[in-house]
Short mmCIF file of C-alpha atoms and ligand atoms in Angstrom, two decimals:
data_model
loop_
_atom_site.label_atom_id
_atom_site.label_comp_id
_atom_site.label_asym_id
_atom_site.label_seq_id
_atom_site.Cartn_x
_atom_site.Cartn_y
_atom_site.Cartn_z
CA MET Y 222 -46.97 69.92 -43.80
CA ILE Y 223 -46.16 70.33 -47.48
CA GLU Y 224 -48.37 72.85 -49.21
CA ASN Y 225 -49.85 72.17 -52.62
CA HIS Y 226 -51.61 75.49 -53.08
CA LEU Y 227 -54.72 74.22 -54.89
CA PHE Y 228 -54.96 70.68 -53.60
CA SER Y 229 -54.34 71.57 -49.94
CA ALA Y 230 -57.40 73.83 -50.13
CA ILE Y 231 -59.45 71.09 -51.79
CA ARG Y 232 -58.33 68.59 -49.15
CA ALA Y 233 -59.12 71.01 -46.32
CA ALA Y 234 -62.66 71.47 -47.67
CA ILE Y 235 -63.57 67.76 -47.60
CA PRO Y 236 -66.60 67.52 -45.28
CA ALA Y 237 -66.34 63.74 -44.65
CA MET Y 238 -64.70 60.88 -46.47
CA ASP Y 239 -68.02 59.13 -46.99
CA LYS Y 240 -69.74 62.23 -48.35
CA PRO Y 241 -70.81 61.69 -52.00
CA LEU Y 242 -68.87 63.77 -54.47
CA ALA Y 243 -70.31 62.39 -57.70
CA ARG Y 244 -73.27 60.23 -58.58
CA LEU Y 245 -72.84 58.70 -62.05
CA ILE Y 246 -75.43 57.84 -64.69
CA ASP Y 247 -75.52 54.18 -63.59
CA GLY Y 248 -76.22 55.19 -60.00
CA THR Y 249 -72.68 54.55 -58.73
CA VAL Y 250 -71.75 56.95 -55.95
CA GLU Y 251 -68.16 58.14 -55.73
CA THR Y 252 -67.32 59.67 -52.37
CA TYR Y 253 -64.68 62.22 -51.42
CA GLY Y 254 -62.73 59.28 -49.97
CA ASP Y 255 -62.95 57.50 -53.35
CA ALA Y 256 -61.69 60.65 -55.08
CA LEU Y 257 -58.72 60.86 -52.73
CA ALA Y 258 -57.88 57.18 -53.17
CA LEU Y 259 -58.22 57.06 -56.97
CA SER Y 260 -56.35 60.34 -57.50
CA ALA Y 261 -53.57 59.04 -55.20
CA ARG Y 262 -53.27 55.82 -57.23
CA LEU Y 263 -53.21 57.79 -60.48
CA ALA Y 264 -50.67 60.27 -59.09
CA ASN Y 265 -48.44 57.33 -58.10
CA LEU Y 266 -48.82 55.94 -61.63
CA LEU Y 267 -47.95 59.29 -63.22
CA VAL Y 268 -44.81 59.55 -61.08
CA ALA Y 269 -43.89 55.98 -62.01
CA ARG Y 270 -44.20 57.02 -65.67
CA GLY Y 271 -41.65 59.75 -65.09
CA VAL Y 272 -43.88 62.77 -64.39
CA LYS Y 273 -42.12 65.40 -62.30
CA PRO Y 274 -43.45 68.66 -60.85
CA GLY Y 275 -43.88 71.19 -63.65
CA ASP Y 276 -44.27 68.52 -66.35
CA ARG Y 277 -47.32 68.64 -68.55
CA VAL Y 278 -49.85 65.80 -68.62
CA ALA Y 279 -51.84 65.98 -71.86
CA VAL Y 280 -55.24 64.32 -71.75
CA GLN Y 281 -57.65 63.71 -74.62
CA VAL Y 282 -60.36 61.42 -73.27
CA GLU Y 283 -64.14 61.37 -72.95
CA LYS Y 284 -65.65 62.74 -69.77
CA SER Y 285 -65.72 60.13 -67.02
CA TRP Y 286 -65.14 59.77 -63.29
CA PRO Y 287 -61.55 58.49 -63.73
CA ALA Y 288 -60.88 61.45 -66.05
CA LEU Y 289 -61.87 63.84 -63.27
CA ALA Y 290 -59.68 61.91 -60.83
CA LEU Y 291 -56.83 62.20 -63.34
CA TYR Y 292 -57.11 66.00 -63.18
CA LEU Y 293 -56.78 65.83 -59.38
CA ALA Y 294 -53.92 63.33 -59.67
CA THR Y 295 -52.03 65.68 -61.98
CA ILE Y 296 -52.41 68.58 -59.55
CA ARG Y 297 -51.33 66.36 -56.65
CA ALA Y 298 -48.24 65.23 -58.57
CA GLY Y 299 -47.38 68.91 -59.03
CA ALA Y 300 -47.78 68.58 -62.78
CA VAL Y 301 -49.70 70.73 -65.24
CA TYR Y 302 -53.05 69.43 -66.51
CA LEU Y 303 -53.53 69.90 -70.23
CA PRO Y 304 -56.97 68.77 -71.37
CA LEU Y 305 -57.78 68.52 -75.07
CA ASN Y 306 -61.17 68.52 -76.74
CA THR Y 307 -61.93 65.03 -78.04
CA ALA Y 308 -63.06 66.63 -81.29
CA TYR Y 309 -59.45 67.51 -82.19
CA THR Y 310 -57.97 65.37 -84.94
CA LEU Y 311 -54.62 63.64 -84.56
CA ASN Y 312 -53.14 66.29 -86.79
CA GLU Y 313 -54.28 69.01 -84.40
CA VAL Y 314 -53.12 66.96 -81.41
CA GLU Y 315 -49.69 66.80 -83.00
CA TYR Y 316 -49.43 70.57 -82.75
CA PHE Y 317 -50.44 70.60 -79.07
CA LEU Y 318 -48.03 67.81 -78.15
CA SER Y 319 -45.12 69.35 -80.00
CA ASP Y 320 -45.83 72.76 -78.47
CA ALA Y 321 -46.44 71.62 -74.88
CA GLU Y 322 -43.97 68.71 -74.78
CA PRO Y 323 -45.89 66.71 -72.19
CA ALA Y 324 -44.28 63.89 -70.21
CA VAL Y 325 -47.39 61.74 -70.64
CA PHE Y 326 -50.23 61.68 -73.16
CA VAL Y 327 -53.44 60.01 -72.02
CA CYS Y 328 -55.71 59.21 -74.96
CA ARG Y 329 -58.76 57.17 -75.92
CA PRO Y 330 -57.99 53.47 -76.50
CA GLU Y 331 -59.29 53.83 -80.10
CA ILE Y 332 -56.37 56.03 -81.14
CA GLU Y 333 -53.68 54.30 -79.10
CA GLN Y 334 -51.68 53.03 -82.05
CA ASP Y 335 -51.54 56.39 -83.83
CA ALA Y 336 -50.90 58.16 -80.54
CA ARG Y 337 -47.93 55.91 -79.80
CA ALA Y 338 -46.42 56.58 -83.22
CA LEU Y 339 -46.90 60.30 -82.68
CA ALA Y 340 -45.44 60.18 -79.17
CA THR Y 341 -42.35 58.35 -80.39
CA ARG Y 342 -41.84 60.90 -83.14
CA LEU Y 343 -42.27 63.85 -80.76
CA GLY Y 344 -40.40 62.39 -77.80
CA VAL Y 345 -43.41 62.22 -75.46
CA GLY Y 346 -42.28 59.86 -72.68
CA ALA Y 347 -45.38 57.73 -72.14
CA VAL Y 348 -48.80 57.04 -73.63
CA GLU Y 349 -51.67 55.79 -71.48
CA THR Y 350 -55.26 55.04 -72.41
CA LEU Y 351 -58.60 55.64 -70.76
CA GLY Y 352 -61.93 54.65 -72.33
CA THR Y 353 -65.46 55.80 -71.51
CA ASP Y 354 -66.07 52.53 -69.68
CA GLY Y 355 -63.08 53.27 -67.41
CA LYS Y 356 -61.04 50.60 -69.24
CA GLY Y 357 -57.57 51.19 -70.66
CA SER Y 358 -54.00 51.15 -69.40
CA LEU Y 359 -54.81 53.62 -66.62
CA THR Y 360 -56.53 50.76 -64.79
CA ASP Y 361 -52.94 49.75 -63.91
CA ALA Y 362 -53.31 52.43 -61.26
CA ALA Y 363 -55.20 49.86 -59.18
CA ALA Y 364 -51.84 48.26 -58.37
CA PHE Y 365 -50.49 51.49 -56.87
CA PRO Y 366 -50.98 52.67 -53.27
CA ASP Y 367 -54.09 54.69 -52.46
CA THR Y 368 -52.10 57.33 -50.60
CA PHE Y 369 -49.78 59.90 -52.08
CA GLU Y 370 -47.62 62.66 -50.69
CA ASP Y 371 -48.78 65.71 -52.63
CA ALA Y 372 -45.99 67.60 -54.38
CA ALA Y 373 -45.20 71.04 -52.99
CA ARG Y 374 -46.60 73.76 -55.26
CA GLY Y 375 -46.79 77.46 -54.61
CA PRO Y 376 -49.44 79.94 -55.78
CA GLU Y 377 -47.43 80.93 -58.86
CA ASP Y 378 -46.79 77.39 -60.08
CA LEU Y 379 -48.82 76.19 -63.04
CA GLY Y 380 -51.83 73.94 -62.50
CA GLY Y 381 -53.18 73.91 -66.03
CA ILE Y 382 -52.58 74.84 -69.62
CA LEU Y 383 -55.70 75.21 -71.74
CA TYR Y 384 -55.33 75.80 -75.44
CA THR Y 385 -57.56 78.50 -76.83
CA SER Y 386 -57.81 80.12 -80.20
CA GLY Y 387 -61.05 82.00 -79.91
CA THR Y 388 -62.57 81.32 -83.28
CA THR Y 389 -59.54 81.98 -85.45
CA GLY Y 390 -55.78 81.93 -85.33
CA ARG Y 391 -53.29 79.42 -84.05
CA ALA Y 392 -54.20 77.94 -80.68
CA LYS Y 393 -52.26 79.35 -77.75
CA GLY Y 394 -51.69 77.61 -74.42
CA ALA Y 395 -53.11 79.74 -71.60
CA MET Y 396 -50.99 79.11 -68.49
CA LEU Y 397 -53.10 79.06 -65.33
CA THR Y 398 -51.46 79.06 -61.92
CA HIS Y 399 -52.63 77.39 -58.73
CA ALA Y 400 -53.49 80.88 -57.46
CA ASN Y 401 -55.55 81.66 -60.58
CA LEU Y 402 -57.60 78.49 -60.19
CA LEU Y 403 -58.02 78.60 -56.43
CA SER Y 404 -58.83 82.29 -56.10
CA ASN Y 405 -61.45 82.18 -58.85
CA ALA Y 406 -63.17 79.06 -57.53
CA GLN Y 407 -63.22 80.44 -53.97
CA THR Y 408 -64.62 83.76 -55.11
CA LEU Y 409 -67.35 82.07 -57.17
CA LYS Y 410 -68.25 79.59 -54.43
CA ASP Y 411 -68.87 82.50 -52.06
CA TYR Y 412 -70.54 84.78 -54.63
CA TRP Y 413 -72.96 82.08 -55.73
CA ARG Y 414 -73.38 80.76 -52.16
CA PHE Y 415 -72.40 77.15 -52.79
CA THR Y 416 -72.48 75.01 -49.64
CA ALA Y 417 -72.10 71.33 -48.79
CA ASP Y 418 -75.88 71.01 -49.23
CA ASP Y 419 -75.68 71.71 -52.94
CA VAL Y 420 -75.93 69.11 -55.67
CA LEU Y 421 -74.85 70.40 -59.07
CA LEU Y 422 -76.03 68.87 -62.31
CA HIS Y 423 -72.61 68.68 -63.98
CA ALA Y 424 -73.21 68.04 -67.67
CA LEU Y 425 -70.48 70.25 -69.19
CA PRO Y 426 -67.33 68.90 -70.82
CA ILE Y 427 -64.24 68.82 -68.61
CA PHE Y 428 -61.73 69.85 -71.26
CA HIS Y 429 -62.90 73.47 -70.95
CA THR Y 430 -62.59 76.02 -68.14
CA HIS Y 431 -66.36 76.05 -67.51
CA GLY Y 432 -66.83 72.37 -66.63
CA LEU Y 433 -63.32 71.72 -65.36
CA PHE Y 434 -62.39 74.71 -63.26
CA VAL Y 435 -65.61 76.58 -62.58
CA ALA Y 436 -67.93 73.63 -61.98
CA SER Y 437 -65.60 70.98 -60.52
CA ASN Y 438 -63.41 73.24 -58.38
CA ILE Y 439 -66.40 75.06 -56.87
CA ILE Y 440 -68.05 71.77 -55.90
CA LEU Y 441 -64.82 70.49 -54.35
CA LEU Y 442 -64.23 73.69 -52.39
CA ALA Y 443 -67.81 73.75 -51.16
CA GLY Y 444 -67.67 70.10 -50.11
CA ALA Y 445 -70.80 69.69 -52.24
CA SER Y 446 -71.96 66.90 -54.54
CA MET Y 447 -72.79 66.52 -58.20
CA GLU Y 448 -74.78 64.43 -60.61
CA PHE Y 449 -71.97 63.81 -63.08
CA ARG Y 450 -73.01 63.27 -66.70
CA SER Y 451 -71.06 63.05 -69.93
CA LYS Y 452 -73.84 64.80 -71.86
CA PHE Y 453 -76.70 67.15 -71.17
CA ASP Y 454 -80.08 65.48 -71.57
CA PRO Y 455 -82.90 67.97 -70.93
CA LYS Y 456 -85.46 65.27 -70.14
CA GLU Y 457 -83.17 63.69 -67.56
CA ALA Y 458 -82.35 67.15 -66.17
CA ILE Y 459 -86.04 67.81 -65.55
CA ALA Y 460 -86.47 64.40 -63.97
CA LEU Y 461 -83.55 65.07 -61.60
CA MET Y 462 -84.93 68.50 -60.71
CA SER Y 463 -88.46 67.21 -60.13
CA ALA Y 464 -87.15 64.44 -57.89
CA GLY Y 465 -85.22 67.00 -55.82
CA LYS Y 466 -81.92 65.33 -56.70
CA VAL Y 467 -80.15 68.52 -57.82
CA THR Y 468 -80.14 72.10 -56.53
CA THR Y 469 -78.08 73.92 -59.15
CA LEU Y 470 -77.27 73.82 -62.85
CA MET Y 471 -74.35 75.36 -64.70
CA GLY Y 472 -74.99 75.50 -68.39
CA VAL Y 473 -74.20 77.05 -71.70
CA PRO Y 474 -77.13 78.93 -73.27
CA THR Y 475 -78.14 75.96 -75.42
CA PHE Y 476 -78.91 73.97 -72.25
CA TYR Y 477 -81.55 76.57 -71.46
CA THR Y 478 -83.08 76.70 -74.94
CA ARG Y 479 -83.23 72.91 -74.91
CA LEU Y 480 -84.90 72.93 -71.51
CA LEU Y 481 -87.43 75.46 -72.79
CA ASP Y 482 -88.33 73.04 -75.60
CA GLN Y 483 -89.52 70.56 -72.97
CA PRO Y 484 -93.13 70.84 -71.83
CA GLY Y 485 -92.00 69.32 -68.51
CA LEU Y 486 -90.10 72.49 -67.62
CA THR Y 487 -92.44 74.10 -65.11
CA ARG Y 488 -92.46 75.98 -61.82
CA GLU Y 489 -93.36 72.77 -60.05
CA ALA Y 490 -90.48 70.82 -61.64
CA THR Y 491 -87.91 73.46 -60.68
CA LYS Y 492 -89.21 74.46 -57.27
CA GLY Y 493 -86.38 72.66 -55.47
CA MET Y 494 -83.72 74.44 -57.53
CA ARG Y 495 -81.60 77.10 -55.86
CA LEU Y 496 -79.71 78.49 -58.83
CA PHE Y 497 -79.40 78.33 -62.61
CA ILE Y 498 -76.14 79.73 -64.04
CA SER Y 499 -75.30 80.41 -67.68
CA GLY Y 500 -72.11 81.36 -69.48
CA SER Y 501 -69.50 80.68 -72.17
CA ALA Y 502 -71.67 82.28 -74.84
CA PRO Y 503 -74.28 85.04 -74.80
CA LEU Y 504 -77.66 84.10 -73.34
CA LEU Y 505 -80.36 85.75 -75.41
CA ALA Y 506 -82.40 88.18 -73.33
CA GLU Y 507 -85.42 86.39 -74.79
CA THR Y 508 -84.27 83.05 -73.33
CA HIS Y 509 -83.76 84.70 -69.94
CA ARG Y 510 -87.28 86.12 -69.98
CA ALA Y 511 -88.93 82.94 -71.27
CA PHE Y 512 -87.16 80.87 -68.61
CA GLU Y 513 -88.25 83.19 -65.83
CA GLU Y 514 -91.83 83.16 -67.07
CA ARG Y 515 -91.94 79.37 -67.15
CA THR Y 516 -90.07 78.60 -63.94
CA GLY Y 517 -89.95 81.74 -61.81
CA HIS Y 518 -86.12 81.46 -61.81
CA ALA Y 519 -83.97 84.31 -63.16
CA ILE Y 520 -80.94 82.66 -64.79
CA LEU Y 521 -77.72 84.11 -63.39
CA GLU Y 522 -75.44 84.98 -66.31
CA ARG Y 523 -71.70 85.35 -65.87
CA TYR Y 524 -68.79 86.09 -68.20
CA GLY Y 525 -65.34 84.62 -68.39
CA MET Y 526 -62.77 83.11 -70.65
CA THR Y 527 -60.03 80.50 -70.71
CA GLU Y 528 -57.31 83.05 -69.95
CA THR Y 529 -59.06 84.58 -66.96
CA GLY Y 530 -61.55 82.16 -65.48
CA MET Y 531 -64.65 84.13 -64.53
CA ASN Y 532 -64.56 87.93 -64.59
CA THR Y 533 -68.08 89.18 -63.99
CA SER Y 534 -71.35 87.83 -62.68
CA ASN Y 535 -74.87 88.97 -62.17
CA PRO Y 536 -75.57 89.28 -58.45
CA TYR Y 537 -76.98 86.50 -56.30
CA ASP Y 538 -79.34 88.77 -54.40
CA GLY Y 539 -79.71 91.86 -56.59
CA ALA Y 540 -81.28 92.13 -60.04
CA ARG Y 541 -80.09 89.59 -62.62
CA ILE Y 542 -80.47 91.67 -65.73
CA ALA Y 543 -81.12 89.90 -69.02
CA GLY Y 544 -78.56 90.72 -71.70
CA THR Y 545 -75.88 91.73 -69.17
CA VAL Y 546 -73.09 89.75 -67.55
CA GLY Y 547 -73.28 91.60 -64.23
CA TYR Y 548 -70.62 93.17 -62.06
CA PRO Y 549 -66.88 92.49 -61.92
CA LEU Y 550 -66.41 89.78 -59.27
CA PRO Y 551 -64.89 90.76 -55.90
CA GLY Y 552 -61.16 91.46 -56.27
CA ILE Y 553 -61.42 91.79 -60.07
CA SER Y 554 -61.39 95.11 -61.92
CA ALA Y 555 -62.87 95.69 -65.35
CA ARG Y 556 -62.55 98.74 -67.58
CA VAL Y 557 -63.44 99.68 -71.13
CA THR Y 558 -60.86 101.28 -73.40
CA ASP Y 559 -60.73 102.81 -76.84
CA PRO Y 560 -59.57 99.96 -79.09
CA GLU Y 561 -57.30 102.30 -81.06
CA THR Y 562 -55.78 104.64 -78.47
CA GLY Y 563 -56.15 102.53 -75.34
CA ALA Y 564 -57.65 105.49 -73.46
CA VAL Y 565 -60.05 104.47 -70.69
CA LEU Y 566 -63.61 105.30 -71.75
CA PRO Y 567 -66.39 106.65 -69.53
CA ASN Y 568 -69.29 104.39 -68.53
CA GLY Y 569 -71.81 103.83 -71.28
CA GLU Y 570 -69.32 103.90 -74.13
CA ILE Y 571 -68.52 100.78 -76.12
CA GLY Y 572 -64.91 99.69 -76.34
CA MET Y 573 -62.49 96.93 -75.45
CA ILE Y 574 -63.08 95.16 -72.15
CA GLU Y 575 -59.93 94.79 -70.05
CA VAL Y 576 -59.62 92.96 -66.74
CA GLN Y 577 -57.19 92.73 -63.87
CA GLY Y 578 -57.17 90.44 -60.85
CA PRO Y 579 -55.81 87.27 -59.25
CA ASN Y 580 -57.80 85.26 -61.81
CA VAL Y 581 -55.84 86.55 -64.81
CA PHE Y 582 -53.49 83.97 -66.31
CA LYS Y 583 -49.72 84.02 -66.30
CA GLY Y 584 -49.38 84.26 -70.07
CA TYR Y 585 -49.38 82.18 -73.21
CA TRP Y 586 -47.10 79.14 -73.11
CA ARG Y 587 -43.80 79.94 -74.81
CA MET Y 588 -45.20 83.12 -76.39
CA PRO Y 589 -43.76 85.99 -74.33
CA GLU Y 590 -44.28 88.56 -77.07
CA LYS Y 591 -47.86 87.59 -77.73
CA THR Y 592 -48.46 87.69 -73.98
CA ALA Y 593 -46.93 91.16 -73.63
CA SER Y 594 -49.03 92.51 -76.50
CA GLU Y 595 -52.26 91.36 -74.82
CA PHE Y 596 -51.66 93.35 -71.63
CA ARG Y 597 -51.92 97.11 -71.04
CA ASP Y 598 -50.71 98.51 -67.68
CA GLY Y 599 -51.42 95.26 -65.90
CA PHE Y 600 -54.84 94.75 -67.50
CA PHE Y 601 -55.51 91.82 -69.84
CA ILE Y 602 -57.11 92.88 -73.12
CA THR Y 603 -59.93 90.35 -73.45
CA GLY Y 604 -60.74 90.89 -77.12
CA ASP Y 605 -64.40 91.34 -76.17
CA LEU Y 606 -66.17 94.58 -76.95
CA GLY Y 607 -68.64 95.93 -74.48
CA LYS Y 608 -69.62 98.66 -72.08
CA ILE Y 609 -70.23 99.24 -68.40
CA ASP Y 610 -73.59 100.88 -67.74
CA GLU Y 611 -74.42 103.52 -65.11
CA LYS Y 612 -75.36 100.79 -62.61
CA GLY Y 613 -71.99 99.09 -63.07
CA TYR Y 614 -73.30 96.11 -65.07
CA VAL Y 615 -71.06 94.90 -67.87
CA HIS Y 616 -72.60 94.32 -71.30
CA ILE Y 617 -70.81 92.30 -74.00
CA VAL Y 618 -71.50 93.30 -77.58
CA GLY Y 619 -69.28 90.71 -79.23
CA ARG Y 620 -65.73 89.69 -79.98
CA GLY Y 621 -63.56 92.52 -81.33
CA LYS Y 622 -62.77 90.47 -84.38
CA ASP Y 623 -66.49 90.07 -85.11
CA LEU Y 624 -66.94 93.84 -85.36
CA VAL Y 625 -68.09 94.78 -88.85
CA ILE Y 626 -66.50 97.83 -90.45
CA THR Y 627 -68.57 98.94 -93.39
CA GLY Y 628 -67.84 102.11 -95.36
CA GLY Y 629 -65.70 103.25 -92.41
CA PHE Y 630 -68.52 102.81 -89.87
CA ASN Y 631 -68.40 100.37 -86.97
CA VAL Y 632 -71.35 98.02 -86.74
CA TYR Y 633 -71.72 95.93 -83.59
CA PRO Y 634 -73.31 92.66 -84.65
CA LYS Y 635 -75.20 92.26 -81.39
CA GLU Y 636 -77.19 95.44 -81.96
CA VAL Y 637 -78.31 94.28 -85.40
CA GLU Y 638 -78.96 90.74 -84.13
CA GLY Y 639 -81.14 92.18 -81.36
CA GLU Y 640 -83.33 93.99 -83.91
CA ILE Y 641 -83.56 90.95 -86.17
CA ASP Y 642 -84.41 88.64 -83.27
CA ALA Y 643 -87.30 90.94 -82.37
CA ILE Y 644 -88.95 90.35 -85.77
CA PRO Y 645 -91.86 87.92 -85.33
CA GLY Y 646 -90.94 84.50 -86.69
CA VAL Y 647 -87.19 84.81 -86.03
CA ILE Y 648 -85.66 82.33 -83.59
CA GLU Y 649 -82.13 83.67 -83.70
CA SER Y 650 -79.61 85.32 -85.97
CA ALA Y 651 -75.93 85.95 -86.55
CA VAL Y 652 -74.61 89.09 -88.18
CA ILE Y 653 -71.23 88.97 -89.88
CA GLY Y 654 -69.01 91.16 -92.04
CA VAL Y 655 -68.24 89.77 -95.49
CA PRO Y 656 -65.74 91.29 -97.96
CA HIS Y 657 -67.45 93.88 -100.14
CA PRO Y 658 -65.76 95.74 -103.03
CA ASP Y 659 -67.29 99.14 -102.16
CA PHE Y 660 -67.74 99.06 -98.41
CA GLY Y 661 -64.81 96.94 -97.28
CA GLU Y 662 -67.27 94.70 -95.49
CA GLY Y 663 -70.96 94.19 -96.10
CA VAL Y 664 -73.26 93.63 -93.13
CA THR Y 665 -74.77 90.20 -93.68
CA ALA Y 666 -77.45 88.45 -91.64
CA VAL Y 667 -77.93 84.72 -91.22
CA ILE Y 668 -81.30 83.87 -89.70
CA VAL Y 669 -82.93 80.83 -88.17
CA ALA Y 670 -86.70 81.25 -88.58
CA GLN Y 671 -89.57 79.37 -86.97
CA LYS Y 672 -90.84 76.55 -89.13
CA ASP Y 673 -94.20 78.18 -89.84
CA ALA Y 674 -92.78 81.68 -90.41
CA THR Y 675 -93.23 83.28 -93.81
CA LEU Y 676 -90.15 85.47 -93.67
CA THR Y 677 -88.26 86.47 -96.79
CA GLU Y 678 -85.17 88.54 -97.40
CA GLU Y 679 -87.42 91.44 -98.44
CA SER Y 680 -89.66 91.22 -95.37
CA VAL Y 681 -86.59 91.32 -93.11
CA HIS Y 682 -85.25 94.38 -94.96
CA ARG Y 683 -88.63 96.08 -94.55
CA ALA Y 684 -88.85 95.23 -90.84
CA LEU Y 685 -85.45 96.80 -90.19
CA GLU Y 686 -85.96 99.89 -92.32
CA ASN Y 687 -86.99 102.24 -89.55
CA ARG Y 688 -85.23 100.39 -86.75
CA LEU Y 689 -81.59 100.76 -87.74
CA ALA Y 690 -79.42 103.37 -89.43
CA LYS Y 691 -78.96 102.56 -93.11
CA PHE Y 692 -75.30 101.54 -92.71
CA LYS Y 693 -76.22 98.97 -90.04
CA GLN Y 694 -78.90 97.29 -92.13
CA PRO Y 695 -77.87 93.95 -93.62
CA LYS Y 696 -77.15 94.10 -97.32
CA ARG Y 697 -78.05 90.45 -97.66
CA VAL Y 698 -80.13 88.12 -95.54
CA PHE Y 699 -79.85 84.32 -95.56
CA PHE Y 700 -81.97 81.67 -93.89
CA VAL Y 701 -80.52 78.50 -92.38
CA SER Y 702 -82.01 75.71 -90.28
CA GLU Y 703 -79.41 76.17 -87.54
CA LEU Y 704 -76.31 78.23 -86.77
CA PRO Y 705 -72.96 76.45 -86.58
CA ARG Y 706 -71.95 76.17 -82.91
CA ASN Y 707 -69.03 74.64 -81.08
CA THR Y 708 -69.45 72.37 -78.05
CA MET Y 709 -69.60 75.34 -75.70
CA GLY Y 710 -72.55 76.77 -77.62
CA LYS Y 711 -70.60 79.58 -79.27
CA VAL Y 712 -71.74 80.54 -82.75
CA GLN Y 713 -68.80 79.94 -85.08
CA LYS Y 714 -68.86 83.14 -87.07
CA ASN Y 715 -65.65 82.19 -88.85
CA ILE Y 716 -67.54 79.33 -90.51
CA LEU Y 717 -70.32 81.70 -91.56
CA ARG Y 718 -67.82 84.24 -92.88
CA ASP Y 719 -66.24 81.49 -94.92
CA THR Y 720 -69.58 80.20 -96.25
CA TYR Y 721 -70.66 83.64 -97.47
CA LYS Y 722 -67.27 85.07 -98.39
CA ASP Y 723 -68.00 85.46 -102.12
CA ILE Y 724 -71.53 86.86 -102.07
CA TYR Y 725 -70.54 90.46 -102.82
CA ARG Y 726 -67.71 89.58 -105.17
CA ASN Y 727 -69.55 90.72 -108.30
CA VAL Y 728 -71.31 93.67 -106.74
CA ALA Y 729 -69.84 96.87 -108.08
P1 AMP L 881 -63.51 80.57 -73.86
O1 AMP L 881 -62.10 81.00 -73.74
O2 AMP L 881 -63.71 79.41 -74.78
O3 AMP L 881 -64.14 80.34 -72.54
O4 AMP L 881 -64.30 81.76 -74.55
C1 AMP L 881 -64.35 82.99 -73.93
C2 AMP L 881 -65.23 83.93 -74.71
O5 AMP L 881 -66.60 83.49 -74.65
C3 AMP L 881 -65.25 85.30 -74.13
O6 AMP L 881 -64.11 86.05 -74.50
C4 AMP L 881 -66.55 85.85 -74.68
O7 AMP L 881 -66.38 86.28 -76.03
C5 AMP L 881 -67.45 84.63 -74.69
N1 AMP L 881 -68.33 84.59 -73.51
C6 AMP L 881 -68.18 83.91 -72.36
N2 AMP L 881 -69.22 84.14 -71.53
C7 AMP L 881 -70.04 85.00 -72.16
C8 AMP L 881 -71.28 85.62 -71.85
N3 AMP L 881 -71.92 85.38 -70.71
N4 AMP L 881 -71.81 86.46 -72.77
C9 AMP L 881 -71.19 86.71 -73.93
N5 AMP L 881 -70.03 86.15 -74.30
C10 AMP L 881 -69.46 85.29 -73.43
#
């Protein structure tokens, strides 16, 4: 039998063809058998359009059941799935297509004309369309057979390329192998105890590692089911939980703050839930505590990134500690190094987090030098600053590039944000470094306050006076109604840095 490293494992895990894999918003149930049939038809279509093993299939469509089947079809055809955020403009898409040179570009019907012009210019072989309603040229797949002989793919062959830029810099294509995807999903399925009895509320986008690889691959490998939604609706989430229709939720931190805004979030409503998982951005310790108080559930926070899949997780059985991302997952090593010298630091000291394991990607697409510079003796340099405490829990203090260097001192934004968030009346805050003529960078705080709070810049300065060393105290404090966030809930500090870039210009 021909082995397709990832898909053979998915196929082997199918509990029964009539077992539900996904229930959609309109109540339609798609079974494992349906997933096999639709992905076979789509794989046949891709091959008919000229897709060969190793080719890239670029996809910029809204989340839908056929879109998920298209991911499986791409893997089955031995090709490389390349999902793109629907928020990208055509101009941005042009860069991805010219860099990745896909054989096929699947886009939303609305942009078909522009996409065709672009594809012709860039030599992309075929353009297909898929709309939210399932309509578009991909419906031609219905004419193809519902069986497909999966292409042979080994562990080191690519299964996906996900473009990532962090918050700045040119996007780079992270190359993920079949082994990266399979090993991480298997490890997480076991670590988080997913079984065929689970029903996941899947409300994350599927152009990102969290919703695509973590959520979908775990469910497939567990032979479990999901309520599959294109958006997260906290009211609907509570209704599903109360009705016992879901057992687990994977979310970004904003899912949890939005749930907490709902009076319906109670112990009773969540008593059938087995597990709440959070990641992709830091979960405020405050949110963790408030959620546990309201529901009795300790959210399990984990940490990962596009290049590595998941690296660390709070334990299933042991203490899930607020403000930490838990232990390195089985088979994965994490260490903290001095950002300047690269020397490995003892536990408790803050430095650069580096990881090694079967989850770590193969490199950046067509960027061998960039790839080489991001590895140190086999460890991937994540770009995240943090520490490992005496119990072995990893703490993230922020992205390296968000570190503020003021008057030669390092200021870790998270420490300052923690103090600001503790001031009564503050909902949340973001601390950034902004060019300053004397200090290099000036520590600057941007705060979201409660509506009825009477906070002022002066009152914040006063509250921090005895809490933080002088050099860590913000030189300026600004109030906003909300922080800019991307779809994964990450605060976009680059936007804040840009907004406030001139505030110290005339300070001398
Ligand atoms: P992405 O490649 O879009 O998944 O972003 C990865 C980055 O998100 C990581 O390098 C971290 O900076 C951040 N991140 C992911 N999970 C967490 C977490 N639980 N706590 C803090 N930061 C996180």
